[in-house]
PDB file of C-alpha atoms in Angstrom:
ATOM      1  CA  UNK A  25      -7.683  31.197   6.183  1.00 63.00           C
ATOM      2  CA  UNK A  26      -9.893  32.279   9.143  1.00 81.00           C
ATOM      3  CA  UNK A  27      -8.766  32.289  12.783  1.00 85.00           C
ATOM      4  CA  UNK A  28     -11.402  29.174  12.861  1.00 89.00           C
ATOM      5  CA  UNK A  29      -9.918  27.247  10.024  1.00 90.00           C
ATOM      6  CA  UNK A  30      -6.674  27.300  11.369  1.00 91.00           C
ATOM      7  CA  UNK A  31      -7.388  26.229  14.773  1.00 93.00           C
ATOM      8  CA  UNK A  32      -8.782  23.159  13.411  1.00 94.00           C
ATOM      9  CA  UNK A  33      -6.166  22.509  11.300  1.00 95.00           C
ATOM     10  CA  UNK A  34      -4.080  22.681  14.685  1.00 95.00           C
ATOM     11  CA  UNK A  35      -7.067  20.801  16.287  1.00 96.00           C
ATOM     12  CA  UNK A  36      -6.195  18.106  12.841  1.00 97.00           C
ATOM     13  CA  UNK A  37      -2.765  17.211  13.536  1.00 96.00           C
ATOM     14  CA  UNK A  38      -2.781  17.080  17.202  1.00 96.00           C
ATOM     15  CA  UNK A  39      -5.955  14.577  16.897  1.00 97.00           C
ATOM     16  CA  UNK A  40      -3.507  12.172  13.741  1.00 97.00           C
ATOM     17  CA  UNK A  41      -1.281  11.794  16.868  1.00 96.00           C
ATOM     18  CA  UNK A  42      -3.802  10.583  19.585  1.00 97.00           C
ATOM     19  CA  UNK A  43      -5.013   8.731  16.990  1.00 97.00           C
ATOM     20  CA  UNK A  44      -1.421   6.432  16.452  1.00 97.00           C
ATOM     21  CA  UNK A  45      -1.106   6.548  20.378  1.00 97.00           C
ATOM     22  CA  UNK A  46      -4.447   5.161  21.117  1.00 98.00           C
ATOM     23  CA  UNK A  47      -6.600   3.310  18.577  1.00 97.00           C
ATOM     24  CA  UNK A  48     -10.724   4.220  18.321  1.00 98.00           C
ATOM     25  CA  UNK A  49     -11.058   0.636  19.334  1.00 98.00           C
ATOM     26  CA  UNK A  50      -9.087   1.318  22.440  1.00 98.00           C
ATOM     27  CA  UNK A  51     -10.891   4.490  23.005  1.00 98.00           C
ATOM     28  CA  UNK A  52     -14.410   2.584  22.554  1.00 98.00           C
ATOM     29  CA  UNK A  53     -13.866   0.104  24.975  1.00 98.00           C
ATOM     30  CA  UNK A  54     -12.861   2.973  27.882  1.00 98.00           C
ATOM     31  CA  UNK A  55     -16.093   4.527  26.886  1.00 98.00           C
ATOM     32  CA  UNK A  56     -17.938   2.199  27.298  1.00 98.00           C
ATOM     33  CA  UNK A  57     -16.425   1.298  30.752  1.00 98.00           C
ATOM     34  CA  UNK A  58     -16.743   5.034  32.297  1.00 97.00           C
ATOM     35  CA  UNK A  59     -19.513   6.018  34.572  1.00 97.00           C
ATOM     36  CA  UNK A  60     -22.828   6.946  32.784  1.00 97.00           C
ATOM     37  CA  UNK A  61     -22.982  10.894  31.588  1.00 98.00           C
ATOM     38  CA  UNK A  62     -25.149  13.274  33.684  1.00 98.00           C
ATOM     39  CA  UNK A  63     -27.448  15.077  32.284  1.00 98.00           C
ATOM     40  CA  UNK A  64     -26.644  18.190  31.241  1.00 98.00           C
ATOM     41  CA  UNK A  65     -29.533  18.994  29.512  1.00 98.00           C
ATOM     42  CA  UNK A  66     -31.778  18.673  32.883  1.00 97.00           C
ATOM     43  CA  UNK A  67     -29.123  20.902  34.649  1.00 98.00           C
ATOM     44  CA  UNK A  68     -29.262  23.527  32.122  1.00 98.00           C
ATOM     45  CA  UNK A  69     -33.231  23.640  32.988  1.00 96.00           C
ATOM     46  CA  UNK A  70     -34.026  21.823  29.752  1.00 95.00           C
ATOM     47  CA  UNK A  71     -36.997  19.614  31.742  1.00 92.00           C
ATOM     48  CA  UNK A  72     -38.306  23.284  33.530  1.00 91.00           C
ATOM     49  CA  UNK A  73     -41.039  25.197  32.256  1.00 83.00           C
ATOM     50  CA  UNK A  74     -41.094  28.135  32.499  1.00 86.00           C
ATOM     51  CA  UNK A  75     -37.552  28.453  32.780  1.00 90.00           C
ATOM     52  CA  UNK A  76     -36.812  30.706  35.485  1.00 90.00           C
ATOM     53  CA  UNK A  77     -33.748  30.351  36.360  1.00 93.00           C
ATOM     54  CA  UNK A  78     -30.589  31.664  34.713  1.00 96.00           C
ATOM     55  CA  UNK A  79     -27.998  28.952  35.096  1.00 97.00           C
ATOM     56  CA  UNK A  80     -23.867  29.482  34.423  1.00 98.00           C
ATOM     57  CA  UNK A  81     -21.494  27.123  32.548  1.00 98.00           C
ATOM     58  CA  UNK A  82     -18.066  28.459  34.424  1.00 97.00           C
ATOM     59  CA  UNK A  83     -15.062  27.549  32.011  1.00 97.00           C
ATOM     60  CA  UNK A  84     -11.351  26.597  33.199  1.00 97.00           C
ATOM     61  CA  UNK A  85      -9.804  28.594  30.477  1.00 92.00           C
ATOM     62  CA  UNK A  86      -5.763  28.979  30.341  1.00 93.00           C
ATOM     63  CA  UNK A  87      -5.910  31.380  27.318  1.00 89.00           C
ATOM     64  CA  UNK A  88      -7.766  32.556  24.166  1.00 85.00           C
ATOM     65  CA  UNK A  89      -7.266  33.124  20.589  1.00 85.00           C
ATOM     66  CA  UNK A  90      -8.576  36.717  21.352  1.00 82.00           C
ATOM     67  CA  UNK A  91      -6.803  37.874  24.468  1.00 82.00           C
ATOM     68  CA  UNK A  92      -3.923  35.558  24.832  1.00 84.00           C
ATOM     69  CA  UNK A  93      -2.860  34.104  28.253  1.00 86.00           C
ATOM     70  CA  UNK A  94      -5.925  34.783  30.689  1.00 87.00           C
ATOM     71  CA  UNK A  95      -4.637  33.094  33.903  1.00 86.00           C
ATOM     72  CA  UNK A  96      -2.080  30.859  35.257  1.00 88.00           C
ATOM     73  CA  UNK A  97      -4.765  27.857  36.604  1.00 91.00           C
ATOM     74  CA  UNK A  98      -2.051  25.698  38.365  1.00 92.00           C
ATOM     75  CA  UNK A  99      -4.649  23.613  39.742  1.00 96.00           C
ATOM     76  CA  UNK A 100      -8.202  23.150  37.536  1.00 96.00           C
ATOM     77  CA  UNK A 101      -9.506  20.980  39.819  1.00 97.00           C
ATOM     78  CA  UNK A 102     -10.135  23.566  42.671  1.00 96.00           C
ATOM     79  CA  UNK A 103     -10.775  26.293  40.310  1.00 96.00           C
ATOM     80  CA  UNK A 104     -14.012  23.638  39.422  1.00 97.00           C
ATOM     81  CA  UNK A 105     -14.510  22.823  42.826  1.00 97.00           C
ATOM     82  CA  UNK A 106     -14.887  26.790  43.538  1.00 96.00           C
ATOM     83  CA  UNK A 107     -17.533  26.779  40.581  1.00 97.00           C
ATOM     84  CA  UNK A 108     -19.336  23.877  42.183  1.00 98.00           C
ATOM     85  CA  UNK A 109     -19.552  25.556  45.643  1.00 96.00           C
ATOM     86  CA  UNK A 110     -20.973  28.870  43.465  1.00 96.00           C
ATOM     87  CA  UNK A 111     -23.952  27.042  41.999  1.00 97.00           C
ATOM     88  CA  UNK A 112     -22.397  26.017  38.405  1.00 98.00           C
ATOM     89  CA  UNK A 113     -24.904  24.287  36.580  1.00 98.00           C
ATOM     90  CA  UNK A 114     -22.102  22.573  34.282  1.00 98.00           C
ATOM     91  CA  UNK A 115     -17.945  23.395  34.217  1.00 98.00           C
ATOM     92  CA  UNK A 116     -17.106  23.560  30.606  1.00 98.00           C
ATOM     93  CA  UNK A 117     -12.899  22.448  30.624  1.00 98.00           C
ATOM     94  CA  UNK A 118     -10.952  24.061  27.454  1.00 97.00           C
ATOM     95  CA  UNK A 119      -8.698  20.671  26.226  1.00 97.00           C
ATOM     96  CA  UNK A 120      -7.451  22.263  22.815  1.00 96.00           C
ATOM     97  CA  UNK A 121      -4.060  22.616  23.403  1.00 93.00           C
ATOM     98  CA  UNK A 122      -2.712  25.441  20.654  1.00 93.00           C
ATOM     99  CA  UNK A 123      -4.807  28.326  21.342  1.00 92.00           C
ATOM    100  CA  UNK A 124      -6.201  28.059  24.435  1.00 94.00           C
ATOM    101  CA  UNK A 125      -3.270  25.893  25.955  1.00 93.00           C
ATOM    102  CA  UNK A 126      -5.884  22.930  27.553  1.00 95.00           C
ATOM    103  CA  UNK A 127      -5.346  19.302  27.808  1.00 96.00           C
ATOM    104  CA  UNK A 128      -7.280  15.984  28.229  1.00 97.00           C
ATOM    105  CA  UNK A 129      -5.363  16.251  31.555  1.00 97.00           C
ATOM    106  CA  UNK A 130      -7.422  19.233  32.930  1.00 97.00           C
ATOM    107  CA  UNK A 131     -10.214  17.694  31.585  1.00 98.00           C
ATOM    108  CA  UNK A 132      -9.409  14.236  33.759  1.00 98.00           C
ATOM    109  CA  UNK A 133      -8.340  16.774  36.830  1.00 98.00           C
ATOM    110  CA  UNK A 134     -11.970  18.619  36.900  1.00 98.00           C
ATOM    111  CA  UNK A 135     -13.909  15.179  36.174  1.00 98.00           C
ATOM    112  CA  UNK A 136     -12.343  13.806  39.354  1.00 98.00           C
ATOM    113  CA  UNK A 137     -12.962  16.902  41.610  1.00 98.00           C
ATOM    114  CA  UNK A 138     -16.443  17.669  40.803  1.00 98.00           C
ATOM    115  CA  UNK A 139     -20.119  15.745  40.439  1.00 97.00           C
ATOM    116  CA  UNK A 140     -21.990  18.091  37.673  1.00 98.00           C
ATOM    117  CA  UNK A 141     -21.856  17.767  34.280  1.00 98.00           C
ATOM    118  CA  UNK A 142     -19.158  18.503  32.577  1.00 98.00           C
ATOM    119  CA  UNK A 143     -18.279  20.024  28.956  1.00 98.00           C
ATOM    120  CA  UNK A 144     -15.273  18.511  27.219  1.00 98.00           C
ATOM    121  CA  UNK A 145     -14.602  22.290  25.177  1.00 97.00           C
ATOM    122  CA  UNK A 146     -12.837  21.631  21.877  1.00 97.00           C
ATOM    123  CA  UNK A 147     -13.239  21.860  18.299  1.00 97.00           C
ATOM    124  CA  UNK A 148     -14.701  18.392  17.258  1.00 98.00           C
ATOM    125  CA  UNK A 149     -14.077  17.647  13.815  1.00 98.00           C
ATOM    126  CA  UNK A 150     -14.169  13.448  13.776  1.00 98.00           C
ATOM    127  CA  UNK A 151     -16.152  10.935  15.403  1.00 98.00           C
ATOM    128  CA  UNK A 152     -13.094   9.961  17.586  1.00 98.00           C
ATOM    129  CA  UNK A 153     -13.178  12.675  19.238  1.00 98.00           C
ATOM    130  CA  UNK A 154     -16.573  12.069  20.971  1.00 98.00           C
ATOM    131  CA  UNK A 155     -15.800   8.846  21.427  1.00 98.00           C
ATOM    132  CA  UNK A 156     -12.637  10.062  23.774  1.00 98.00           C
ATOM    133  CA  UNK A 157     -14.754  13.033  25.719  1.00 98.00           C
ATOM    134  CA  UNK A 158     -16.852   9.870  26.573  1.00 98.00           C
ATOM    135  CA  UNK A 159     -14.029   7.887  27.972  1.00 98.00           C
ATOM    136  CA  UNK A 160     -13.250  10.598  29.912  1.00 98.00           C
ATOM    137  CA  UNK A 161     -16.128  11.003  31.335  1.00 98.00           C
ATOM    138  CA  UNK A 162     -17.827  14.138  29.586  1.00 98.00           C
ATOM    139  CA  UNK A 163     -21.574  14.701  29.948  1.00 98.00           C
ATOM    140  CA  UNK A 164     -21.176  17.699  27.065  1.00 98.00           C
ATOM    141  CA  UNK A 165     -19.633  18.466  24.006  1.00 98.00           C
ATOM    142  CA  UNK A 166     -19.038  21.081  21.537  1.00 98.00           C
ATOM    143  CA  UNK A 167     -19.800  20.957  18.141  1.00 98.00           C
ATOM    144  CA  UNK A 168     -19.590  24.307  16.023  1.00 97.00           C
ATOM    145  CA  UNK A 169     -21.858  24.725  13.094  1.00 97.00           C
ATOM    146  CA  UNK A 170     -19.109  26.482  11.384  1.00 95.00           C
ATOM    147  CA  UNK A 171     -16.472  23.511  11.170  1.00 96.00           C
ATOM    148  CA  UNK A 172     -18.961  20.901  10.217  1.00 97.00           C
ATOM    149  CA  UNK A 173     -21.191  20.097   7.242  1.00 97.00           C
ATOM    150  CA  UNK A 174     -24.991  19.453   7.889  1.00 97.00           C
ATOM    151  CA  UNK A 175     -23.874  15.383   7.532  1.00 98.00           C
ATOM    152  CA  UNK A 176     -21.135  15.501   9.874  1.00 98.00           C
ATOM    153  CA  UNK A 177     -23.582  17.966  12.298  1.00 98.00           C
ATOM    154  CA  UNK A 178     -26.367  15.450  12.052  1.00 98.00           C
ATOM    155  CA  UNK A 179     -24.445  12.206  12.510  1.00 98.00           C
ATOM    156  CA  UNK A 180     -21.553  13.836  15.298  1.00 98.00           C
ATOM    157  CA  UNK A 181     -25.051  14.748  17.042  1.00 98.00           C
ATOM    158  CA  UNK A 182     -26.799  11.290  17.071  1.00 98.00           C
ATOM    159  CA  UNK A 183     -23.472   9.424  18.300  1.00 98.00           C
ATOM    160  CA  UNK A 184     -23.271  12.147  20.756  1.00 98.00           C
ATOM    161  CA  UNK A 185     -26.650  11.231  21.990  1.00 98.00           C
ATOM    162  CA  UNK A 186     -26.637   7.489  21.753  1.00 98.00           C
ATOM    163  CA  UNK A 187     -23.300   7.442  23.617  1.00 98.00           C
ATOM    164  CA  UNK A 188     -25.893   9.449  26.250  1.00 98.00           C
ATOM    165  CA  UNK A 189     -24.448  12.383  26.163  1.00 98.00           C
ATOM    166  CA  UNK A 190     -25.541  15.954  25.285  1.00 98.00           C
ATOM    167  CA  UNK A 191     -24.079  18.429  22.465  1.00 98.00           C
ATOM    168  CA  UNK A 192     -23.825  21.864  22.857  1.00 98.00           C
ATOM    169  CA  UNK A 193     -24.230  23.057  19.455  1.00 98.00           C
ATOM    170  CA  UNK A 194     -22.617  26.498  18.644  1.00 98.00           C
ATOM    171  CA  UNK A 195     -23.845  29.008  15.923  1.00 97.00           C
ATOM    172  CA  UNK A 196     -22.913  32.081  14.938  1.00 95.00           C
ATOM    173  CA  UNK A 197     -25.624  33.298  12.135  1.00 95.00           C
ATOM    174  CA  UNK A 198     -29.316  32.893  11.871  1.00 96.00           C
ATOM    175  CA  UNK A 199     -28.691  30.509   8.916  1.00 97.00           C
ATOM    176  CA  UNK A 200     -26.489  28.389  11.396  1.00 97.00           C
ATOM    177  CA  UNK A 201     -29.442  28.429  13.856  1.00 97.00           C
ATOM    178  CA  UNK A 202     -31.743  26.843  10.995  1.00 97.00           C
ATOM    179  CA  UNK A 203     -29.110  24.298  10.329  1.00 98.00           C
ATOM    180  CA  UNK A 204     -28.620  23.435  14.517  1.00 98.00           C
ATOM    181  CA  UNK A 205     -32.611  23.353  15.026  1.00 98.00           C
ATOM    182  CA  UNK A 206     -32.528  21.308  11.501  1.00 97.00           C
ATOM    183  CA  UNK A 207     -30.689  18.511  12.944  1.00 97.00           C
ATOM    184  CA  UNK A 208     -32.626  18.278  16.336  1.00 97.00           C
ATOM    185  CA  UNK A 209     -30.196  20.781  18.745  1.00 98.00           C
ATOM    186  CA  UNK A 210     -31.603  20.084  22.101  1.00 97.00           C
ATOM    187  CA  UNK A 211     -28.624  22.898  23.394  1.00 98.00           C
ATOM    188  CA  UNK A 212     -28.259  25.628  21.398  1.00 98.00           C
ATOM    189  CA  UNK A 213     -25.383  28.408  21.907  1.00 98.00           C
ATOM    190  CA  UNK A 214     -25.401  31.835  20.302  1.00 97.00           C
ATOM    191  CA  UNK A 215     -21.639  32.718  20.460  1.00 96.00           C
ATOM    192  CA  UNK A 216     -21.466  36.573  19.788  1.00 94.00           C
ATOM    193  CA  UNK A 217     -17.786  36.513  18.761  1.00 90.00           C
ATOM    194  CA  UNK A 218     -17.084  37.310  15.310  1.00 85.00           C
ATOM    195  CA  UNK A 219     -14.793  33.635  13.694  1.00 81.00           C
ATOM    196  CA  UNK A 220     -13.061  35.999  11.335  1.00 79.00           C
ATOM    197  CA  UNK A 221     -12.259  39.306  13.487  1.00 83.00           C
ATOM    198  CA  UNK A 222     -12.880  37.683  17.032  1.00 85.00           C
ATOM    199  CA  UNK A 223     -15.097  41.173  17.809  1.00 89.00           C
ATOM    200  CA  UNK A 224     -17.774  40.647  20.370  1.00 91.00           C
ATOM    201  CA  UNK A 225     -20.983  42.164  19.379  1.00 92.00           C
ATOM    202  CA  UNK A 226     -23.526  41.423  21.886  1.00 94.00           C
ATOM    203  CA  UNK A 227     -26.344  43.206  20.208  1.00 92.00           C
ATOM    204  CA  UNK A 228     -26.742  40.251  17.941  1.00 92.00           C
ATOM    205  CA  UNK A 229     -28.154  38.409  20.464  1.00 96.00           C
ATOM    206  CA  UNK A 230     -31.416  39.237  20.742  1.00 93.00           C
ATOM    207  CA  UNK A 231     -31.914  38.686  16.966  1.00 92.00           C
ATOM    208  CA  UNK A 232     -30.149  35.574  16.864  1.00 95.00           C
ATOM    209  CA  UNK A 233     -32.022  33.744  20.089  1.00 95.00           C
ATOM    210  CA  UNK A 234     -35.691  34.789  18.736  1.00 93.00           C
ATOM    211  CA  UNK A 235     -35.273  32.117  16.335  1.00 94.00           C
ATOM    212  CA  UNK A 236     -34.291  28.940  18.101  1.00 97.00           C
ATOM    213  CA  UNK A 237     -37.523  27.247  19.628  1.00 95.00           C
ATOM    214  CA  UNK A 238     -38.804  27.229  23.033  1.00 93.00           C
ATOM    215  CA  UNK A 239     -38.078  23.679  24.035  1.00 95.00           C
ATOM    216  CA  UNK A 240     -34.269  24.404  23.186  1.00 97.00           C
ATOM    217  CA  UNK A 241     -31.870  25.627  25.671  1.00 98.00           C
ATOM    218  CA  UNK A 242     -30.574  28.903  24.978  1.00 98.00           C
ATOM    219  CA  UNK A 243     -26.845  29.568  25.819  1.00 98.00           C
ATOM    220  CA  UNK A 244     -25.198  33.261  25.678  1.00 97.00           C
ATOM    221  CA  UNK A 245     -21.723  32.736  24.598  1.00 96.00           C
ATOM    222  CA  UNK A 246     -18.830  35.488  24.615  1.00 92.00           C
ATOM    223  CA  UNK A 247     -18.555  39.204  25.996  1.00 90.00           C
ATOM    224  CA  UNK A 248     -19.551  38.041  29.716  1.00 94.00           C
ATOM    225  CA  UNK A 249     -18.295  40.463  31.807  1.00 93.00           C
ATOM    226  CA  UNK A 250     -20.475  41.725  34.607  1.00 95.00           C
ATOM    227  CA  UNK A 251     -23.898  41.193  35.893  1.00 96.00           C
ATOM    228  CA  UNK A 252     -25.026  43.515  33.569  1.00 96.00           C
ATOM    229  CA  UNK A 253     -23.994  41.734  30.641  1.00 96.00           C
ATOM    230  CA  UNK A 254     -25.962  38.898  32.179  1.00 97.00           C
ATOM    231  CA  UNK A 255     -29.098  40.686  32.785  1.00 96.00           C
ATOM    232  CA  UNK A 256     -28.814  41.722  29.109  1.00 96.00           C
ATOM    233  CA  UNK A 257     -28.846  38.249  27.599  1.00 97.00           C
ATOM    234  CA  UNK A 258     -31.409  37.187  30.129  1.00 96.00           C
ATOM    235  CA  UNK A 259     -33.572  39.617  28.897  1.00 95.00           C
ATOM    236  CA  UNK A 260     -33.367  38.696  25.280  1.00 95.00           C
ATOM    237  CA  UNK A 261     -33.856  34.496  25.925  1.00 94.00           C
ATOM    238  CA  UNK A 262     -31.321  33.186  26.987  1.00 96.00           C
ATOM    239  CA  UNK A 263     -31.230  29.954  29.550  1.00 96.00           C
ATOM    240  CA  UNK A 264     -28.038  29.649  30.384  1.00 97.00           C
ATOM    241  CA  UNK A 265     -24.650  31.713  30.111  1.00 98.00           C
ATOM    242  CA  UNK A 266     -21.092  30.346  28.927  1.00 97.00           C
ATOM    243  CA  UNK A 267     -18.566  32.540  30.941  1.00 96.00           C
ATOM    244  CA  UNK A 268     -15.009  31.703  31.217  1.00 91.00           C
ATOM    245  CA  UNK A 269     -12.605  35.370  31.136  1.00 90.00           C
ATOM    246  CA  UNK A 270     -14.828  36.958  33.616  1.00 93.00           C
ATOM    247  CA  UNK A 271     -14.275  33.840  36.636  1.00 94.00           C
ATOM    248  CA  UNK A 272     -10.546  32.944  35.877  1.00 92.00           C
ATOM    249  CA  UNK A 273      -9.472  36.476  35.918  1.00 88.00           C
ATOM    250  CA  UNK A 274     -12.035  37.019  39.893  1.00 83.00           C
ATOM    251  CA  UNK A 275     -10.486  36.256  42.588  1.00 85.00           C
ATOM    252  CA  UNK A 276     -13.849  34.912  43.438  1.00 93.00           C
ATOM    253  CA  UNK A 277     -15.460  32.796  41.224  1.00 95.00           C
ATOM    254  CA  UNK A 278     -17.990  31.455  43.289  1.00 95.00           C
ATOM    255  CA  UNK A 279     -19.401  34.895  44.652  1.00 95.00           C
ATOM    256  CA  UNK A 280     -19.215  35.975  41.031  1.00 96.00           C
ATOM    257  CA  UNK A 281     -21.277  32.870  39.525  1.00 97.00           C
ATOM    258  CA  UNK A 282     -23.595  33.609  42.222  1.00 96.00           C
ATOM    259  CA  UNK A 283     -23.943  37.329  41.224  1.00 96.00           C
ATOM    260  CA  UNK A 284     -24.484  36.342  38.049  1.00 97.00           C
ATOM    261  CA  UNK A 285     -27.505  34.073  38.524  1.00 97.00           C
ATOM    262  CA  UNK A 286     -28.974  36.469  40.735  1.00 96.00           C
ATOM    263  CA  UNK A 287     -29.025  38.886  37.655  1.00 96.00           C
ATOM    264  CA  UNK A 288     -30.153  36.334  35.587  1.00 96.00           C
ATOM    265  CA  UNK A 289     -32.879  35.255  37.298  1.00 94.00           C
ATOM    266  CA  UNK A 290     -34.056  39.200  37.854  1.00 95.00           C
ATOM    267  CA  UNK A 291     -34.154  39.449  34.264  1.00 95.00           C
ATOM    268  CA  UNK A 292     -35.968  36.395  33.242  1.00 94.00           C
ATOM    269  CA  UNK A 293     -38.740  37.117  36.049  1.00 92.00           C
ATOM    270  CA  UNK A 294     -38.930  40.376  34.108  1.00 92.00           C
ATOM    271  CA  UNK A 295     -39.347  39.127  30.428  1.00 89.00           C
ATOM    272  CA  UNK A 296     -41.614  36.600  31.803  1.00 87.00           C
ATOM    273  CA  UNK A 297     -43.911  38.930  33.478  1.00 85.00           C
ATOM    274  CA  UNK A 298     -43.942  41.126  30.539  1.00 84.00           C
ATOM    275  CA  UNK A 299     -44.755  37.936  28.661  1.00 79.00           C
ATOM    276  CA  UNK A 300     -47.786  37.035  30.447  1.00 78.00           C
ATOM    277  CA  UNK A 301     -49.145  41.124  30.628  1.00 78.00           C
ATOM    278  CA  UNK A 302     -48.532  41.050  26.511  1.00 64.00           C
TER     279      UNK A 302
END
């Protein structure tokens, strides 16, 4: 079993319970009473061309599969409200509760505190589960390439979208990028991290992103850690980076988002120039 498959079956059981507590119908009709989603795909840059800016999704993040316990967020909602003030385009809120010890409750916390879109993070393996980021007032989701079958990626995606929300749409291999451009991925993410050894390889990147299409948005995911690693990603197409280890563990967030889109930004003036001499 990979470290994947047995988050979800985690992910499974804890969903069954929800599930007895509070019926889809239930769940539908808060939906449908919550405050329209943003849109996240305009605050990514999705409407810009050229994209010049590099924009951050800042994560509340408790703990990972990979490193453990990260930090000891007492309060989410000013950790997001720090985010805001750094220039966040979206806050992406962990609310799997096994591995990365989140809850719906962060999730309600952040939505409360802050006026940008917002990512419900999680591994999303049913319908209901879209249904509920919607009643709480998500913008985002998460749907990995990985855990679902092209059916289940193709219809989570459309009842993401007619519910008004965006998906981010995780992949992992090239032939996972085929199968998220397949289906219509307005958000694609290129998560570096390895689903069987949890390695980072960031060289993959570059490789990866050259594939997804130019009206897509192009998220870095994993093995943020410094400007650096920004300006890297930049460089090789990417919008937008997912960083969530690198802000929890600051003891400035905001500076460090800001520091971050500064390098960004450097390095997409730089490929686009080159671009336009080429």
């Amino acid at each position: 079993m990979s470290v994947l498959d047995d988050i979800i079956a985690g992910v499974r059981e804890d969903l069954a319970q929800r599930q007895q507590d509070t019926p889809l119908e239930k769940v539908q009709e808060r939906a449908a009473a919550a405050a329209p989603a943003l849109d996240a795909f305009a605050a990514l840059g999705g409407n810009d061309a050229p994209r010049a800016s590099l924009r951050v999704i800042s994560e509340v993040k408790r703990s990972s599969p990979s490193k453990g316990e990260l930090a000891d967020i007492t309060d989410p909602a000013a950790l997001a409200v720090r985010y805001e003030e750094g220039g966040a385009a979206v806050i992406s809120v962990l609310t799997e509760q096994r591995r990365f010890n989140g809850s719906l409750a962060d999730f309600d916390a952040v939505r409360a505190a802050v006026r940008i879109p917002l990512l419900r993070k999680d591994f999303t393996v049913d319908p209901y589960q879209i249904w509920e980021a919607r009643a709480h007032g998500a913008d985002l989701v998460l749907l990995i390439v990985a855990a679902l079958d092209d059916e289940q990626l193709r219809s989570f995606l459309d009842l993401t979208h007619e519910l008004g929300m965006n998906a981010l749409v995780e992949a992992h291999t090239a032939e996972e990028i085929q199968r998220a451009v397949a289906v219509g991925a307005r958000i694609i993410g290129v998560n570096v991290r390895n689903l069987k050894t949890l390695d980072v390889d960031r060289s993959v990147f570059a490789a990866l992103s050259a594939s997804i299409p130019a009206e897509a948005v192009v998220v870095a995911e994993s093995g943020v850690r410094d400007p650096a690693d920004v300006a890297h990603y930049a460089e090789n197409g990417a919008n937008a980076v997912l960083v969530g280890e690198a802000l929890v563990r600051h003891n400035d967030p905001s500076a460090t988002i800001t520091e971050f889109m500064q390098a960004g930004a450097g390095a997409i003036a730089a490929r686009l120039q080159a671009s336009s001499q080429g």
